[in-house]
XYZ file of C-alpha atoms in Angstrom:
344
model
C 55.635 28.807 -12.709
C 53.598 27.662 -15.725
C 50.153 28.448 -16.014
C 47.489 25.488 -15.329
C 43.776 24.957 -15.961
C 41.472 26.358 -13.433
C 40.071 24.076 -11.129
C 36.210 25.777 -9.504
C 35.899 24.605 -5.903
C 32.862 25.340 -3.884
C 33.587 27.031 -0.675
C 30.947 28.457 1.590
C 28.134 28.144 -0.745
C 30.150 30.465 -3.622
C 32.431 28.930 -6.219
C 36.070 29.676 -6.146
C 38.378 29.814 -9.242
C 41.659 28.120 -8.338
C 44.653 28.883 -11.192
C 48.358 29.561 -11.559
C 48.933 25.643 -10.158
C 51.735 23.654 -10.704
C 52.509 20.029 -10.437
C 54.296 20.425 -6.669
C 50.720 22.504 -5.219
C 49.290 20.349 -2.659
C 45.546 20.044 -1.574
C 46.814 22.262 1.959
C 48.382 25.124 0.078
C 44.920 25.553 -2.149
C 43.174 25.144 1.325
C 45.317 27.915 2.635
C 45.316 30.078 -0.426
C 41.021 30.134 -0.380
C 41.104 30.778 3.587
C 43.688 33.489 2.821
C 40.846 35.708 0.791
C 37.983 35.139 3.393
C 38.219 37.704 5.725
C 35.416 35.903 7.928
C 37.956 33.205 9.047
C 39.556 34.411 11.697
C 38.696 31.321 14.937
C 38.918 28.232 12.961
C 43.122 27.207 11.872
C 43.669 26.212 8.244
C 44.026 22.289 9.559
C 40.055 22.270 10.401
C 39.347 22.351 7.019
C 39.623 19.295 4.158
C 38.980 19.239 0.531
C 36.229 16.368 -0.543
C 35.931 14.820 -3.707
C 32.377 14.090 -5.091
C 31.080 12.249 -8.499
C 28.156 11.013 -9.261
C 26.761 10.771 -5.511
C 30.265 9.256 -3.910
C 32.350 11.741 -1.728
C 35.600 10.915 -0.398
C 38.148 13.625 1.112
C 41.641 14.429 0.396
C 44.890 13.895 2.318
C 46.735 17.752 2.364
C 49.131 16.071 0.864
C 47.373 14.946 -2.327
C 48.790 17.118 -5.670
C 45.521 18.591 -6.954
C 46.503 19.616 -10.256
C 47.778 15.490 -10.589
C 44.161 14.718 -9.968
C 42.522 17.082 -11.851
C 44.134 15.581 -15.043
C 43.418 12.357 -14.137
C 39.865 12.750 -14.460
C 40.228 14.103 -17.900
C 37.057 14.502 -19.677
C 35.236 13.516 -16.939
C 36.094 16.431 -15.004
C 33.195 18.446 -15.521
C 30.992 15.905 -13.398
C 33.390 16.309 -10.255
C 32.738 18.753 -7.854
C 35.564 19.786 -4.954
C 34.385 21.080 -1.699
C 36.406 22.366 1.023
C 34.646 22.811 4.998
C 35.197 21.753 7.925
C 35.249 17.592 9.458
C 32.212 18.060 11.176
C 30.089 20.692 8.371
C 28.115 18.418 6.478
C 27.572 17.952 2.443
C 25.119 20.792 1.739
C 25.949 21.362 -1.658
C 22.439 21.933 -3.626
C 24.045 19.394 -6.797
C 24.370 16.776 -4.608
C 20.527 17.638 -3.308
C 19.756 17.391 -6.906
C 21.198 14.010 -7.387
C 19.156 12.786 -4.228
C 16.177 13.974 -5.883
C 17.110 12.312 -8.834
C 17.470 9.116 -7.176
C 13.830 9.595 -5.981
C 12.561 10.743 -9.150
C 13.667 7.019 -11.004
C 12.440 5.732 -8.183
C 9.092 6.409 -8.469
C 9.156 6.071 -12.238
C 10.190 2.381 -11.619
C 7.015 2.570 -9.459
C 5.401 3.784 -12.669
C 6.230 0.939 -14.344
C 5.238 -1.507 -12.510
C 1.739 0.095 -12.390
C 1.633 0.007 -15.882
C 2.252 -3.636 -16.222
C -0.282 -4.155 -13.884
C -2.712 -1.962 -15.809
C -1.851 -4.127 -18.895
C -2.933 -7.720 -17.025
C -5.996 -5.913 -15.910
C -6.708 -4.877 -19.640
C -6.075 -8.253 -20.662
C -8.094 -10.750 -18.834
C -10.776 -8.198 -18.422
C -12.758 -9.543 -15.406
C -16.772 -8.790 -15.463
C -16.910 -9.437 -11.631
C -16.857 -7.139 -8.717
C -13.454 -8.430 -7.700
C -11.573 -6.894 -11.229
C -13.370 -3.716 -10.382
C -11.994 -3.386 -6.846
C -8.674 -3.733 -8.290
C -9.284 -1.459 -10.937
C -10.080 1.034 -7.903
C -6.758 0.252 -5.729
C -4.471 0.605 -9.042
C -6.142 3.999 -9.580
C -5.757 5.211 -6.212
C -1.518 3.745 -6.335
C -1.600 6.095 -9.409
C -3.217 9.308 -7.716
C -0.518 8.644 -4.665
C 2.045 8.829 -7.265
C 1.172 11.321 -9.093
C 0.781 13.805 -5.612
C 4.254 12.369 -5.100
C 5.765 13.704 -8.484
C 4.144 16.882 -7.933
C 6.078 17.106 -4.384
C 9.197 16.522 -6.002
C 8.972 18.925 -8.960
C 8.363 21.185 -6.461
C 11.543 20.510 -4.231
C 13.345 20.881 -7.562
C 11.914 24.150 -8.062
C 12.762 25.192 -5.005
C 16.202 23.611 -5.489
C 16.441 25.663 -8.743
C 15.373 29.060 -6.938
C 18.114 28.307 -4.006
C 20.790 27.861 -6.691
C 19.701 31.038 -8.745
C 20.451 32.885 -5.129
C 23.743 31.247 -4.429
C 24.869 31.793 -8.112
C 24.621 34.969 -8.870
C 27.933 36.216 -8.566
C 31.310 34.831 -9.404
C 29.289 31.505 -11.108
C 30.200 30.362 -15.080
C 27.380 31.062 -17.071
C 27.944 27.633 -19.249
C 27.988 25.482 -16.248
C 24.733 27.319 -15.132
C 22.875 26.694 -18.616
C 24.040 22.829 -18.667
C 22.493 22.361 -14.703
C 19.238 24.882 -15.698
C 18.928 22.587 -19.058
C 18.855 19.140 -17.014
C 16.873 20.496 -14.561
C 13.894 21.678 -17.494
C 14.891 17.762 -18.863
C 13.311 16.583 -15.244
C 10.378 18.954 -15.416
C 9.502 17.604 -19.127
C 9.917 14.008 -17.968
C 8.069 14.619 -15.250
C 4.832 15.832 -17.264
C 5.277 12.974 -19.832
C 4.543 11.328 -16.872
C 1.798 13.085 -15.491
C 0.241 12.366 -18.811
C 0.355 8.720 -19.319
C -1.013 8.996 -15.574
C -4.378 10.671 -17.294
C -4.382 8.686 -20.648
C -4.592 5.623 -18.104
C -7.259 7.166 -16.311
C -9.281 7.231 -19.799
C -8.567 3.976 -20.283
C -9.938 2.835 -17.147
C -13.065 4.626 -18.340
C -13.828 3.373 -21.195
C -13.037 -0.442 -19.982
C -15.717 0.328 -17.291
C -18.071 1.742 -19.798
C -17.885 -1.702 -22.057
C -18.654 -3.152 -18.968
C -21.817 -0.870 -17.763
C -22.773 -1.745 -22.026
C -22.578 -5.426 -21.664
C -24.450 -5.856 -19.026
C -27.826 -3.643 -20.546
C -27.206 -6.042 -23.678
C -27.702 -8.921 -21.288
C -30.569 -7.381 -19.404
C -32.380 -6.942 -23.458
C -31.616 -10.155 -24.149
C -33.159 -11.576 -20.507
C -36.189 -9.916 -21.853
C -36.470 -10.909 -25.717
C -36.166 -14.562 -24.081
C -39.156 -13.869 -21.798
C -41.099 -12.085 -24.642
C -40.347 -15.792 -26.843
C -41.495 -17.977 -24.289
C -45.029 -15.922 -24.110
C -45.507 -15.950 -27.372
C -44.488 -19.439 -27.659
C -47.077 -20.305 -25.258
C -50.066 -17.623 -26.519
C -49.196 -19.891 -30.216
C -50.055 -23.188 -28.376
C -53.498 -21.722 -26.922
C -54.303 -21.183 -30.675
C -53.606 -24.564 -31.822
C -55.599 -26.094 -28.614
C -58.704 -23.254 -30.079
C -58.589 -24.658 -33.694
C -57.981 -28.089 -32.927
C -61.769 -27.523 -30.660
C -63.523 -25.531 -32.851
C -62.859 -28.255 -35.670
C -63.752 -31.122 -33.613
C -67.399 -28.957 -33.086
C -67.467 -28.725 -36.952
C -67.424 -32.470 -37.311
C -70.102 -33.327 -34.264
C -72.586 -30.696 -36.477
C -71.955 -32.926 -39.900
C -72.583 -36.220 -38.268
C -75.743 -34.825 -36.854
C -76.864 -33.390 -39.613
C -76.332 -36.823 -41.679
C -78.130 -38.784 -39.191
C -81.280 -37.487 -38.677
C -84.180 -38.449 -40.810
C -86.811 -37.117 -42.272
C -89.340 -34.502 -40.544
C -92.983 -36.833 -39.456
C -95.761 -34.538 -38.203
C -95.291 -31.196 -37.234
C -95.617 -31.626 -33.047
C -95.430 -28.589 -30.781
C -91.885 -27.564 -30.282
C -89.636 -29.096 -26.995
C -86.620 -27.837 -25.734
C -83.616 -30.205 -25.583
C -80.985 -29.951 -23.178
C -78.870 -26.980 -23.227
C -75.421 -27.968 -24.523
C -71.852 -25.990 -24.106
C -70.646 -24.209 -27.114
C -66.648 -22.866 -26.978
C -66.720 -18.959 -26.810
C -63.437 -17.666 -27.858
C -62.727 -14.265 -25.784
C -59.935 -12.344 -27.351
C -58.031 -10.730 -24.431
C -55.292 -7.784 -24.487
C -52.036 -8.766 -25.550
C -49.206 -8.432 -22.043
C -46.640 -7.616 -24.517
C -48.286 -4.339 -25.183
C -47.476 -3.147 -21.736
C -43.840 -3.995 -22.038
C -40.995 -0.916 -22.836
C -40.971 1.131 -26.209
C -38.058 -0.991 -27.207
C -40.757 -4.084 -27.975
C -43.705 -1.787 -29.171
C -42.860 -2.232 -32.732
C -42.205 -6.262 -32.588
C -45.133 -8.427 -33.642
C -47.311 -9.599 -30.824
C -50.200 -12.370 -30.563
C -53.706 -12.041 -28.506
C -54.513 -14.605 -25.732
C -57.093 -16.569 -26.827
C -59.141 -18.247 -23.944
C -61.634 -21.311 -24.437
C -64.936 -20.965 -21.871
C -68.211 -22.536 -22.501
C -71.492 -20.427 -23.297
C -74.450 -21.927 -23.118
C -76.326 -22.205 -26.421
C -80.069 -23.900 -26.373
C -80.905 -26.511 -29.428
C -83.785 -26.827 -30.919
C -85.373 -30.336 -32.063
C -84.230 -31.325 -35.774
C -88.059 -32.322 -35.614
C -89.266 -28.374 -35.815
C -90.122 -26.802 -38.590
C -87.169 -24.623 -39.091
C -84.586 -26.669 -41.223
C -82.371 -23.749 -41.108
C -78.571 -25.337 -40.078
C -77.368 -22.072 -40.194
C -79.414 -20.245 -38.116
C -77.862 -21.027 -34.687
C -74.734 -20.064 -36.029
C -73.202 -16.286 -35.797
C -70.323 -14.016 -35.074
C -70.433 -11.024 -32.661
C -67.543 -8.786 -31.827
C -67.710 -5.877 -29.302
C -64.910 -3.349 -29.907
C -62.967 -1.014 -27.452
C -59.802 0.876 -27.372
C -57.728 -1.651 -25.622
C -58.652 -5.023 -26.698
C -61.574 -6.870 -28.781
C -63.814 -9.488 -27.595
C -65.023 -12.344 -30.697
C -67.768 -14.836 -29.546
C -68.863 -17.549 -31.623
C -72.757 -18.063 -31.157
């Protein structure tokens, strides 16, 4: 009998070394040699039980007829991914790889999820929307990403618990460099797993910032709002200036023409009051721009001007003062907030 490879077969939760197999050993004499050593199985006959072949996920069993060292070298390199199980028809698959391979499944899963999240984070970036609508969606994305992330935490910590079962079952009779390769893909799920959790949280800082741009814009367009306001008013204080010059040199030229018309003084008679006429009084009021924010303290800002008629009494060009100046003056009366001119 010629010595063979040995083929590990998982029996009971424990791994078994088969060896010393030849071409003619069937799947029922291994079957019988493992039940042989357990000194537990005493009820149950040898035909209860059935070797199952899994890889990658699929299981299938095998006939007692099947010549296991045949199939073992048909796998070839690939070997080291198949795992051979012998129970009972109705004892279930509760082999902690193939638990590891569900979770697996789940993990891609919800990294798929990931990525679809992600593309949906980059439309959002793109068309940046201004409008309450964008921000809702901004909200629902960011709550799909919390959800995911709680899940990813629930499956790193079946895995760890997966790990600490497998630490339990393995600790005796168990290869060491089949235990390194399964502890090293496991640590390769855990680091995946936080490169995860971390695009999670740089996306969170994105969503930050884009609402920050946002919360800037529309202050700028609340500043501007107000510059255009400030504008108009002083548009419209610039036009009450032009309406007080254009009036005070239309008074200028009534005074001339008077002046050239009358004639010379006759005999002095005793002075008559004329008719009171209506001089414009210019009334300098407070500036509203002063009471605006400290933002528009510094710009430039004009004074109201307001045209009302005081009442100014003329003397006959027939009296004896020839003054032309005399009924003629400026005033000004100043306070802390504003300054009041009057032309006399």
């Amino acid at each position: 009998m010629d010595l063979e490879v040995e083929i590990p077969i998982w029996y009971n939760g424990k791994m078994k070394w088969i060896s010393n197999l030849t071409t003619r050993s069937t799947c029922f004499d291994v079957i019988q040699a493992i039940l042989s050593t357990d000194e537990k199985h005493v009820s149950q006959s040898n035909e209860d039980f059935i070797l199952y072949e899994s890889w990658c996920g699929v299981e299938r069993p095998l006939k007692p007829r099947c010549r296991l060292l045949k199939l073992w070298n048909s796998w070839a390199g690939e070997s080291q991914n198949v795992t051979l199980t012998l129970r009972t028809h109705q004892q279930k698959s509760s082999s902690t790889h193939f638990l590891i391979r569900q979770q697996d499944k789940k993990l891609e899963k919800l990294k798929r999820q990931l990525k679809r999240t992600d593309k949906q984070i980059e439309k959002f970036t793109n068309v940046q929307n201004d409008n309450n609508e964008s921000m809702l969606s901004y909200l629902n994305l960011y709550r799909s990403i919390i959800n995911t992330q709680t899940q990813l935490e629930y499956q790193q910590k079946i895995i760890s618990r997966l790990i600490s079962d497998i630490e339990n079952e393995t600790r005796t009779d168990f290869d060491q460099d089949n235990f390194k390769k399964i502890l090293s893909d496991v640590n390769q799920t855990l680091i995946i797993s936080r490169e995860l959790t971390e695009k999670s949280e740089e996306l969170d800082q994105k969503i930050t910032k884009t609402n920050e741009e946002i919360d800037r814009k529309q202050n700028l367009l609340d500043e501007l709002e107000l510059d255009y306001a400030l504008d108009q008013r002083i548009d419209m204080d610039s036009l009450d200036d032009d309406d007080h010059d254009q009036l005070n040199f239309l008074f200028k030229q009534e005074r001339v023409s008077t002046k050239d018309i009358s004639p010379s003084p006759p005999l002095i008679f005793p002075q008559r009051p004329q008719a009171v006429s209506f001089r414009p009084t210019a009334i300098v009021e407070p500036s509203l721009s002063r009471s605006k924010s400290k933002f528009h303290s510094d710009q430039p800002t004009k004074s109201r001007i307001q045209i009302i008629p005081f009442p100014i009494r003329h003397y006959s060009p027939w009296s004896v003062s020839t003054n032309d100046e005399s009924d003629t003056g400026i005033s000004s009366f100043n306070s802390n907030d504003d300054q009041l001119v009057t032309l006399v």
